[in-house]
mmCIF file of C-alpha atoms and ligand atoms in Angstrom:
data_model
loop_
_atom_site.group_PDB
_atom_site.id
_atom_site.type_symbol
_atom_site.label_atom_id
_atom_site.label_comp_id
_atom_site.label_asym_id
_atom_site.label_seq_id
_atom_site.Cartn_x
_atom_site.Cartn_y
_atom_site.Cartn_z
ATOM 1 C CA MET C 1 -13.424 -1.401 -28.585
ATOM 2 C CA ASP C 2 -16.433 -0.101 -25.982
ATOM 3 C CA LYS C 3 -15.873 -0.533 -22.431
ATOM 4 C CA LYS C 4 -18.602 -3.265 -21.817
ATOM 5 C CA GLU C 5 -17.188 -5.052 -23.858
ATOM 6 C CA LEU C 6 -13.659 -4.455 -22.931
ATOM 7 C CA ILE C 7 -14.801 -6.182 -19.599
ATOM 8 C CA ASN C 8 -16.618 -9.024 -21.100
ATOM 9 C CA ARG C 9 -13.168 -9.960 -23.017
ATOM 10 C CA ILE C 10 -11.086 -9.561 -19.856
ATOM 11 C CA ASN C 11 -13.186 -11.323 -17.324
ATOM 12 C CA LYS C 12 -13.765 -14.081 -20.448
ATOM 13 C CA LEU C 13 -9.655 -14.333 -20.543
ATOM 14 C CA LYS C 14 -9.618 -14.444 -16.872
ATOM 15 C CA LYS C 15 -12.285 -17.702 -16.631
ATOM 16 C CA GLU C 16 -10.436 -19.261 -19.692
ATOM 17 C CA LYS C 17 -6.510 -18.664 -17.822
ATOM 18 C CA ASN C 18 -7.780 -19.219 -14.138
ATOM 19 C CA ALA C 19 -6.115 -15.862 -13.417
ATOM 20 C CA ILE C 20 -7.174 -13.407 -11.202
ATOM 21 C CA ILE C 21 -6.939 -9.423 -10.799
ATOM 22 C CA LEU C 22 -5.732 -8.201 -7.556
ATOM 23 C CA ALA C 23 -5.763 -4.511 -7.205
ATOM 24 C CA HIS C 24 -4.780 -1.322 -4.657
ATOM 25 C CA CYS C 25 -6.874 0.912 -3.939
ATOM 26 C CA TYR C 26 -4.880 4.057 -5.417
ATOM 27 C CA GLN C 27 -5.322 2.372 -8.569
ATOM 28 C CA ASN C 28 -7.643 4.103 -11.575
ATOM 29 C CA ILE C 29 -10.908 3.799 -10.062
ATOM 30 C CA GLU C 30 -12.029 1.547 -13.435
ATOM 31 C CA ILE C 31 -9.413 -1.256 -12.444
ATOM 32 C CA ASP C 32 -12.094 -1.645 -9.724
ATOM 33 C CA LEU C 33 -14.422 -3.330 -12.915
ATOM 34 C CA VAL C 34 -12.598 -6.197 -13.931
ATOM 35 C CA ALA C 35 -10.193 -6.706 -10.203
ATOM 36 C CA ASP C 36 -11.037 -10.132 -8.202
ATOM 37 C CA PHE C 37 -10.142 -7.859 -4.622
ATOM 38 C CA VAL C 38 -9.272 -4.591 -4.670
ATOM 39 C CA GLY C 39 -7.975 -3.635 -1.068
ATOM 40 C CA ASP C 40 -4.295 -1.789 1.141
ATOM 41 C CA SER C 41 -1.292 -3.484 0.993
ATOM 42 C CA LEU C 42 -2.017 -5.755 3.650
ATOM 43 C CA GLY C 43 -5.406 -7.373 2.194
ATOM 44 C CA LEU C 44 -3.818 -8.076 -0.989
ATOM 45 C CA SER C 45 -0.719 -9.564 0.112
ATOM 46 C CA GLN C 46 -3.182 -11.753 2.591
ATOM 47 C CA LEU C 47 -5.250 -12.692 -0.775
ATOM 48 C CA ALA C 48 -2.000 -13.392 -2.925
ATOM 49 C CA ALA C 49 -1.057 -16.158 0.425
ATOM 50 C CA LYS C 50 -4.280 -17.800 -0.428
ATOM 51 C CA THR C 51 -5.021 -17.701 -4.172
ATOM 52 C CA ASN C 52 -5.855 -20.872 -6.074
ATOM 53 C CA ALA C 53 -5.264 -18.985 -9.418
ATOM 54 C CA ASP C 54 -2.275 -19.925 -11.553
ATOM 55 C CA LYS C 55 -2.012 -16.584 -12.803
ATOM 56 C CA ILE C 56 -1.998 -13.260 -10.636
ATOM 57 C CA ILE C 57 -2.219 -10.022 -12.831
ATOM 58 C CA PHE C 58 -1.313 -7.183 -10.030
ATOM 59 C CA ALA C 59 -2.924 -3.796 -10.886
ATOM 60 C CA GLY C 60 -0.328 -2.136 -8.379
ATOM 61 C CA VAL C 61 3.719 -1.172 -7.921
ATOM 62 C CA TYR C 62 6.587 -3.523 -8.072
ATOM 63 C CA PHE C 63 6.791 -4.215 -4.397
ATOM 64 C CA MET C 64 3.105 -5.393 -3.883
ATOM 65 C CA ALA C 65 4.056 -8.035 -7.600
ATOM 66 C CA GLU C 66 7.231 -8.958 -5.780
ATOM 67 C CA THR C 67 5.375 -9.509 -2.654
ATOM 68 C CA ALA C 68 2.829 -12.191 -4.629
ATOM 69 C CA LYS C 69 5.498 -13.929 -6.349
ATOM 70 C CA ILE C 70 7.778 -14.620 -3.319
ATOM 71 C CA LEU C 71 4.628 -16.006 -1.954
ATOM 72 C CA ASN C 72 3.224 -18.269 -5.121
ATOM 73 C CA PRO C 73 7.135 -19.246 -6.236
ATOM 74 C CA THR C 74 4.883 -21.564 -8.763
ATOM 75 C CA LYS C 75 2.525 -19.069 -10.072
ATOM 76 C CA LYS C 76 2.847 -16.582 -12.659
ATOM 77 C CA VAL C 77 2.219 -12.900 -11.212
ATOM 78 C CA TYR C 78 2.446 -10.098 -13.880
ATOM 79 C CA LEU C 79 2.552 -6.452 -13.759
ATOM 80 C CA PRO C 80 0.714 -4.781 -16.388
ATOM 81 C CA ASN C 81 3.415 -1.797 -16.317
ATOM 82 C CA VAL C 82 6.187 -1.849 -14.596
ATOM 83 C CA SER C 83 5.909 1.107 -12.221
ATOM 84 C CA GLY C 84 7.826 1.428 -8.834
ATOM 85 C CA CYS C 85 7.043 2.713 -5.540
ATOM 86 C CA ASP C 86 9.492 5.867 -5.027
ATOM 87 C CA MET C 87 9.161 5.463 -1.001
ATOM 88 C CA ALA C 88 10.873 1.894 -2.129
ATOM 89 C CA ASP C 89 13.240 2.809 -3.876
ATOM 90 C CA MET C 90 14.805 5.064 -1.553
ATOM 91 C CA ILE C 91 16.767 1.923 0.113
ATOM 92 C CA ASN C 92 18.723 -0.701 -1.996
ATOM 93 C CA LEU C 93 20.638 -4.039 -0.343
ATOM 94 C CA GLU C 94 23.857 -1.868 0.065
ATOM 95 C CA GLN C 95 22.005 0.866 1.652
ATOM 96 C CA ILE C 96 20.261 -1.502 4.113
ATOM 97 C CA LYS C 97 23.300 -3.595 4.929
ATOM 98 C CA ASN C 98 24.923 -0.507 5.628
ATOM 99 C CA PHE C 99 21.890 1.033 8.133
ATOM 100 C CA LYS C 100 22.371 -2.525 10.038
ATOM 101 C CA ALA C 101 26.162 -2.356 10.172
ATOM 102 C CA LYS C 102 25.872 1.338 12.231
ATOM 103 C CA ASN C 103 23.289 -0.149 14.685
ATOM 104 C CA PRO C 104 23.951 -3.992 15.344
ATOM 105 C CA ASN C 105 22.003 -6.634 17.161
ATOM 106 C CA VAL C 106 18.884 -4.735 16.770
ATOM 107 C CA PRO C 107 15.754 -6.360 14.948
ATOM 108 C CA VAL C 108 14.862 -4.749 11.913
ATOM 109 C CA VAL C 109 11.441 -3.933 10.471
ATOM 110 C CA CYS C 110 10.956 -3.196 7.094
ATOM 111 C CA TYR C 111 7.738 -1.288 5.700
ATOM 112 C CA ILE C 112 6.067 -4.009 2.767
ATOM 113 C CA ASN C 113 6.968 -0.999 0.744
ATOM 114 C CA SER C 114 10.565 -2.097 0.479
ATOM 115 C CA THR C 115 12.430 -4.889 -2.647
ATOM 116 C CA ALA C 116 12.434 -8.108 -2.077
ATOM 117 C CA ALA C 117 16.269 -7.869 -1.754
ATOM 118 C CA VAL C 118 16.216 -5.426 0.634
ATOM 119 C CA LYS C 119 13.134 -7.612 2.846
ATOM 120 C CA SER C 120 15.900 -10.693 2.281
ATOM 121 C CA GLU C 121 17.923 -8.866 4.956
ATOM 122 C CA CYS C 122 15.318 -7.984 7.324
ATOM 123 C CA ASP C 123 13.476 -9.664 10.503
ATOM 124 C CA ILE C 124 9.678 -9.062 10.092
ATOM 125 C CA CYS C 125 7.909 -7.242 7.463
ATOM 126 C CA CYS C 126 4.731 -4.587 8.407
ATOM 127 C CA THR C 127 2.124 -3.143 6.415
ATOM 128 C CA SER C 128 0.683 0.476 7.281
ATOM 129 C CA SER C 129 -2.263 -1.589 9.042
ATOM 130 C CA ASN C 130 -0.266 -3.664 11.731
ATOM 131 C CA ALA C 131 2.726 -2.014 11.863
ATOM 132 C CA ILE C 132 1.761 -0.965 15.640
ATOM 133 C CA GLU C 133 1.180 -5.169 16.225
ATOM 134 C CA VAL C 134 4.444 -5.888 14.219
ATOM 135 C CA VAL C 135 6.884 -3.833 16.425
ATOM 136 C CA LYS C 136 4.725 -5.163 19.673
ATOM 137 C CA SER C 137 5.385 -8.760 18.392
ATOM 138 C CA LEU C 138 9.155 -8.596 18.746
ATOM 139 C CA ASN C 139 9.132 -7.774 22.271
ATOM 140 C CA THR C 140 11.717 -5.667 22.501
ATOM 141 C CA ASP C 141 12.918 -1.976 23.133
ATOM 142 C CA LYS C 142 14.792 -1.514 20.093
ATOM 143 C CA VAL C 143 13.465 -1.640 16.724
ATOM 144 C CA LEU C 144 15.368 -0.305 13.347
ATOM 145 C CA PHE C 145 12.443 0.481 10.745
ATOM 146 C CA VAL C 146 13.066 0.901 6.968
ATOM 147 C CA PRO C 147 12.212 2.811 5.045
ATOM 148 C CA ASP C 148 9.095 4.868 6.024
ATOM 149 C CA LYS C 149 10.263 7.355 8.850
ATOM 150 C CA TYR C 150 6.923 8.900 8.721
ATOM 151 C CA LEU C 151 5.351 5.659 9.794
ATOM 152 C CA ALA C 152 8.224 4.580 12.175
ATOM 153 C CA ASN C 153 7.437 7.666 14.118
ATOM 154 C CA TRP C 154 3.622 7.231 13.864
ATOM 155 C CA VAL C 155 4.623 3.680 15.652
ATOM 156 C CA GLU C 156 6.956 5.444 17.913
ATOM 157 C CA LYS C 157 4.646 7.117 19.338
ATOM 158 C CA ASN C 158 1.832 4.537 20.148
ATOM 159 C CA LEU C 159 4.398 2.287 21.926
ATOM 160 C CA LYS C 160 5.460 4.453 24.846
ATOM 161 C CA ASN C 161 8.790 1.611 25.420
ATOM 162 C CA VAL C 162 10.122 1.082 22.372
ATOM 163 C CA LYS C 163 12.490 3.102 20.651
ATOM 164 C CA ILE C 164 12.460 3.298 17.322
ATOM 165 C CA THR C 165 15.545 4.226 14.764
ATOM 166 C CA ALA C 166 14.185 4.862 11.159
ATOM 167 C CA TYR C 167 15.833 5.087 8.093
ATOM 168 C CA GLN C 168 14.753 8.487 6.497
ATOM 169 C CA GLY C 169 12.949 7.310 3.349
ATOM 170 C CA TYR C 170 8.817 9.058 3.190
ATOM 171 C CA CYS C 171 6.484 8.913 0.493
ATOM 172 C CA PRO C 172 6.491 11.798 -1.939
ATOM 173 C CA THR C 173 2.903 11.564 -2.519
ATOM 174 C CA HIS C 174 2.110 12.130 1.469
ATOM 175 C CA PHE C 175 4.742 14.094 2.258
ATOM 176 C CA LYS C 176 3.146 16.881 0.021
ATOM 177 C CA ILE C 177 0.090 17.204 2.280
ATOM 178 C CA ASN C 178 0.666 19.822 5.142
ATOM 179 C CA ALA C 179 -1.358 20.618 8.655
ATOM 180 C CA GLU C 180 -2.086 23.987 7.226
ATOM 181 C CA ASP C 181 -4.243 22.279 4.033
ATOM 182 C CA ILE C 182 -6.271 20.480 6.762
ATOM 183 C CA LEU C 183 -6.924 23.247 9.126
ATOM 184 C CA ASN C 184 -7.933 25.224 5.817
ATOM 185 C CA LYS C 185 -10.170 22.768 5.234
ATOM 186 C CA LYS C 186 -11.318 22.685 8.731
ATOM 187 C CA LYS C 187 -11.978 26.310 8.927
ATOM 188 C CA LYS C 188 -14.464 25.683 5.984
ATOM 189 C CA ASN C 189 -15.935 22.321 7.265
ATOM 190 C CA PRO C 190 -15.756 22.401 11.388
ATOM 191 C CA ARG C 191 -17.943 19.195 11.693
ATOM 192 C CA ALA C 192 -15.684 17.461 9.268
ATOM 193 C CA ILE C 193 -13.296 14.436 11.004
ATOM 194 C CA THR C 194 -9.907 14.091 9.913
ATOM 195 C CA LEU C 195 -8.372 10.576 8.714
ATOM 196 C CA SER C 196 -4.806 10.551 7.408
ATOM 197 C CA HIS C 197 -2.608 7.560 6.300
ATOM 198 C CA PRO C 198 0.441 7.375 8.540
ATOM 199 C CA GLU C 199 2.541 7.910 5.605
ATOM 200 C CA CYS C 200 2.038 11.346 6.250
ATOM 201 C CA LYS C 201 4.019 13.898 7.886
ATOM 202 C CA ASN C 202 4.158 14.352 11.697
ATOM 203 C CA GLU C 203 2.263 17.330 11.800
ATOM 204 C CA VAL C 204 -0.642 16.325 9.755
ATOM 205 C CA VAL C 205 -1.472 13.124 11.855
ATOM 206 C CA GLU C 206 -0.674 14.925 15.058
ATOM 207 C CA ILE C 207 -4.139 16.627 14.138
ATOM 208 C CA SER C 208 -5.963 13.624 12.231
ATOM 209 C CA ASP C 209 -9.339 12.662 14.458
ATOM 210 C CA PHE C 210 -8.145 8.736 12.978
ATOM 211 C CA VAL C 211 -4.502 7.319 11.377
ATOM 212 C CA GLY C 212 -4.644 4.254 9.664
ATOM 213 C CA SER C 213 -3.979 1.655 6.303
ATOM 214 C CA THR C 214 -5.830 2.593 3.478
ATOM 215 C CA THR C 215 -8.702 -0.211 3.912
ATOM 216 C CA GLN C 216 -8.423 0.898 7.770
ATOM 217 C CA MET C 217 -9.777 4.716 6.904
ATOM 218 C CA MET C 218 -12.086 3.694 4.564
ATOM 219 C CA GLU C 219 -13.310 1.133 7.541
ATOM 220 C CA TYR C 220 -14.115 4.033 9.603
ATOM 221 C CA CYS C 221 -16.003 6.476 6.945
ATOM 222 C CA LYS C 222 -18.510 3.571 6.637
ATOM 223 C CA LYS C 223 -19.130 2.513 10.490
ATOM 224 C CA SER C 224 -19.265 5.948 11.692
ATOM 225 C CA ASN C 225 -22.446 7.576 11.826
ATOM 226 C CA GLU C 226 -20.349 11.135 11.147
ATOM 227 C CA LYS C 227 -21.525 12.723 7.741
ATOM 228 C CA GLU C 228 -18.110 15.047 6.921
ATOM 229 C CA PHE C 229 -15.055 13.401 6.567
ATOM 230 C CA ILE C 230 -11.416 14.950 5.266
ATOM 231 C CA VAL C 231 -9.460 12.927 3.909
ATOM 232 C CA ALA C 232 -5.345 13.024 3.907
ATOM 233 C CA THR C 233 -4.414 10.391 1.755
ATOM 234 C CA GLU C 234 -4.170 9.371 -1.880
ATOM 235 C CA LEU C 235 -6.691 10.489 -4.911
ATOM 236 C CA GLY C 236 -7.787 6.851 -5.046
ATOM 237 C CA VAL C 237 -9.556 6.644 -1.847
ATOM 238 C CA VAL C 238 -11.242 9.911 -1.715
ATOM 239 C CA GLN C 239 -12.505 8.599 -5.314
ATOM 240 C CA ARG C 240 -13.620 5.461 -3.587
ATOM 241 C CA LEU C 241 -15.280 6.806 -0.744
ATOM 242 C CA GLN C 242 -17.372 9.207 -2.969
ATOM 243 C CA ARG C 243 -18.627 6.457 -4.926
ATOM 244 C CA ASP C 244 -19.597 4.209 -2.014
ATOM 245 C CA TYR C 245 -20.735 6.711 0.426
ATOM 246 C CA PRO C 246 -23.123 9.282 -1.758
ATOM 247 C CA ASN C 247 -24.573 10.576 1.164
ATOM 248 C CA LYS C 248 -21.444 11.586 3.214
ATOM 249 C CA LYS C 249 -19.214 14.507 2.165
ATOM 250 C CA ILE C 250 -16.154 12.994 1.649
ATOM 251 C CA ILE C 251 -13.309 16.475 0.976
ATOM 252 C CA PRO C 252 -10.084 15.937 -0.571
ATOM 253 C CA ILE C 253 -7.209 17.768 0.716
ATOM 254 C CA SER C 254 -6.376 18.117 -3.660
ATOM 255 C CA ASN C 255 -6.943 16.110 -6.826
ATOM 256 C CA GLU C 256 -2.953 16.760 -6.843
ATOM 257 C CA ILE C 257 -2.287 14.270 -3.919
ATOM 258 C CA PHE C 258 -2.005 11.147 -5.693
ATOM 259 C CA CYS C 259 0.748 8.428 -6.881
ATOM 260 C CA PRO C 260 1.888 8.903 -10.665
ATOM 261 C CA SER C 261 3.380 4.919 -10.495
ATOM 262 C CA MET C 262 -0.047 4.173 -9.635
ATOM 263 C CA LYS C 263 -2.535 5.282 -11.916
ATOM 264 C CA GLU C 264 -0.374 4.002 -14.909
ATOM 265 C CA ASN C 265 -2.639 0.996 -15.330
ATOM 266 C CA THR C 266 -5.639 0.975 -17.459
ATOM 267 C CA LEU C 267 -8.687 -1.288 -18.506
ATOM 268 C CA GLU C 268 -6.508 -2.011 -21.602
ATOM 269 C CA ASP C 269 -3.590 -2.569 -20.032
ATOM 270 C CA MET C 270 -5.653 -5.241 -18.273
ATOM 271 C CA LEU C 271 -6.373 -6.964 -21.322
ATOM 272 C CA TYR C 272 -3.020 -6.407 -23.639
ATOM 273 C CA THR C 273 -1.723 -8.574 -20.145
ATOM 274 C CA LEU C 274 -3.871 -11.382 -20.290
ATOM 275 C CA GLU C 275 -3.758 -11.585 -24.054
ATOM 276 C CA ASN C 276 -0.163 -11.369 -24.116
ATOM 277 C CA GLU C 277 1.529 -12.541 -20.656
ATOM 278 C CA ASN C 278 3.821 -9.623 -20.717
ATOM 279 C CA ASN C 279 6.000 -8.492 -17.951
ATOM 280 C CA GLU C 280 6.344 -11.831 -15.811
ATOM 281 C CA VAL C 281 7.554 -10.859 -12.787
ATOM 282 C CA LYS C 282 10.676 -13.060 -11.557
ATOM 283 C CA VAL C 283 12.448 -12.759 -8.406
ATOM 284 C CA ASN C 284 15.587 -13.973 -7.660
ATOM 285 C CA GLU C 285 15.544 -17.395 -5.870
ATOM 286 C CA ASN C 286 18.479 -16.944 -3.650
ATOM 287 C CA ILE C 287 16.822 -13.209 -2.451
ATOM 288 C CA ALA C 288 13.287 -15.151 -2.541
ATOM 289 C CA LYS C 289 14.424 -17.831 -0.127
ATOM 290 C CA LYS C 290 15.457 -15.129 2.457
ATOM 291 C CA ALA C 291 12.796 -12.476 2.056
ATOM 292 C CA ILE C 292 9.500 -14.530 2.596
ATOM 293 C CA ASN C 293 10.704 -15.620 6.231
ATOM 294 C CA CYS C 294 10.035 -11.907 6.669
ATOM 295 C CA ILE C 295 6.677 -11.813 5.229
ATOM 296 C CA ASP C 296 5.329 -15.256 6.899
ATOM 297 C CA ARG C 297 6.646 -13.483 10.301
ATOM 298 C CA MET C 298 4.243 -11.094 9.442
ATOM 299 C CA LEU C 299 1.410 -12.755 8.240
ATOM 300 C CA LYS C 300 1.148 -15.118 11.147
ATOM 301 C CA VAL C 301 1.067 -11.820 13.298
ATOM 302 C CA MET C 302 -2.481 -10.936 11.353
HETATM 303 P P1 LIG S 1 -1.712 0.726 2.593
HETATM 304 O O1 LIG S 1 -1.681 -0.026 1.419
HETATM 305 O O2 LIG S 1 -1.323 -0.296 3.867
HETATM 306 O O3 LIG S 1 -2.503 1.419 2.935
HETATM 307 O O4 LIG S 1 -0.032 1.321 2.083
HETATM 308 C C1 LIG S 1 -0.465 2.822 1.518
HETATM 309 C C2 LIG S 1 0.833 2.947 0.356
HETATM 310 O O5 LIG S 1 0.799 3.854 0.189
HETATM 311 C C3 LIG S 1 0.433 1.734 -0.848
HETATM 312 O O6 LIG S 1 1.889 1.890 -1.424
HETATM 313 FE FE1 LIG S 2 4.918 4.287 -2.925
HETATM 314 FE FE2 LIG S 2 3.757 6.749 -1.549
HETATM 315 FE FE3 LIG S 2 2.778 5.578 -3.998
HETATM 316 FE FE4 LIG S 2 2.544 4.206 -1.812
HETATM 317 S S1 LIG S 2 2.054 6.401 -2.784
HETATM 318 S S2 LIG S 2 3.295 3.628 -4.248
HETATM 319 S S3 LIG S 2 4.517 4.456 -0.486
HETATM 320 S S4 LIG S 2 4.911 6.066 -3.533
#
């Protein structure tokens, strides 16, 4: 089947089934051709919270589809390929319970990149775009943060009066980026502005001109009068910036900085899932009831 025919069939089935496709910016760029919304984790959860669709096809990783299901218990949510997030999988229910037991009576913030079971044990969720505001909203001087130690460190640096005890998880994709890579790119492109994601190591964030979520970096690039950007994050963001701003020079760290779990979905998978309704995501009712508080509380902050 050629691409045009594939896209037509996907769009026709979406209409017939009142289904939408939500896609993260790290997905293969061809997914944008059929997605109803492409964005970062916060944008995706905000959209999932207000959609009127009966069915949600999630082009992303497991925790994203799980979050959409928790927000829409009566709707059907599908994950065309059951791919997980390596950072989310660094902490499980037992580990969060132990972490809390070692640090009692401290509010727990969990990055949205975590399983529903972990969320069910936390007080409030955050994404990379609202982590600072979420921690601030707690009005406390001590916080536990799971699972991303680098995001926790960046939040702590931005909020002088809060001591964050971080679980020692991290994103293996962003971990591959080193300060030296940026300095090398800078030597060849001295006027370039460096954008990085707060999942990057401290040494990377410290030498960046702007640090923000996927969407925040893309917005920065859109609004800036500058013409050259070193983009220290996942390849999907680099490729979308190159597509959307052909007059700007978008410089990747390397084509090797990609998240394998995010690259599994193809247009063919979207069609297959719309036709066969495979891989429906289910969340245990008791876990979902507890986890929704954590997500709702974040959505009220922003
Ligand atoms: P954001 O979507 O918040 O930028 O997070 C990036 C990420 O790693 C998603 O898994
Ligand atoms: Fe998880 Fe990192 Fe992949 Fe995002 S990029 S889904 S944090 S492993």
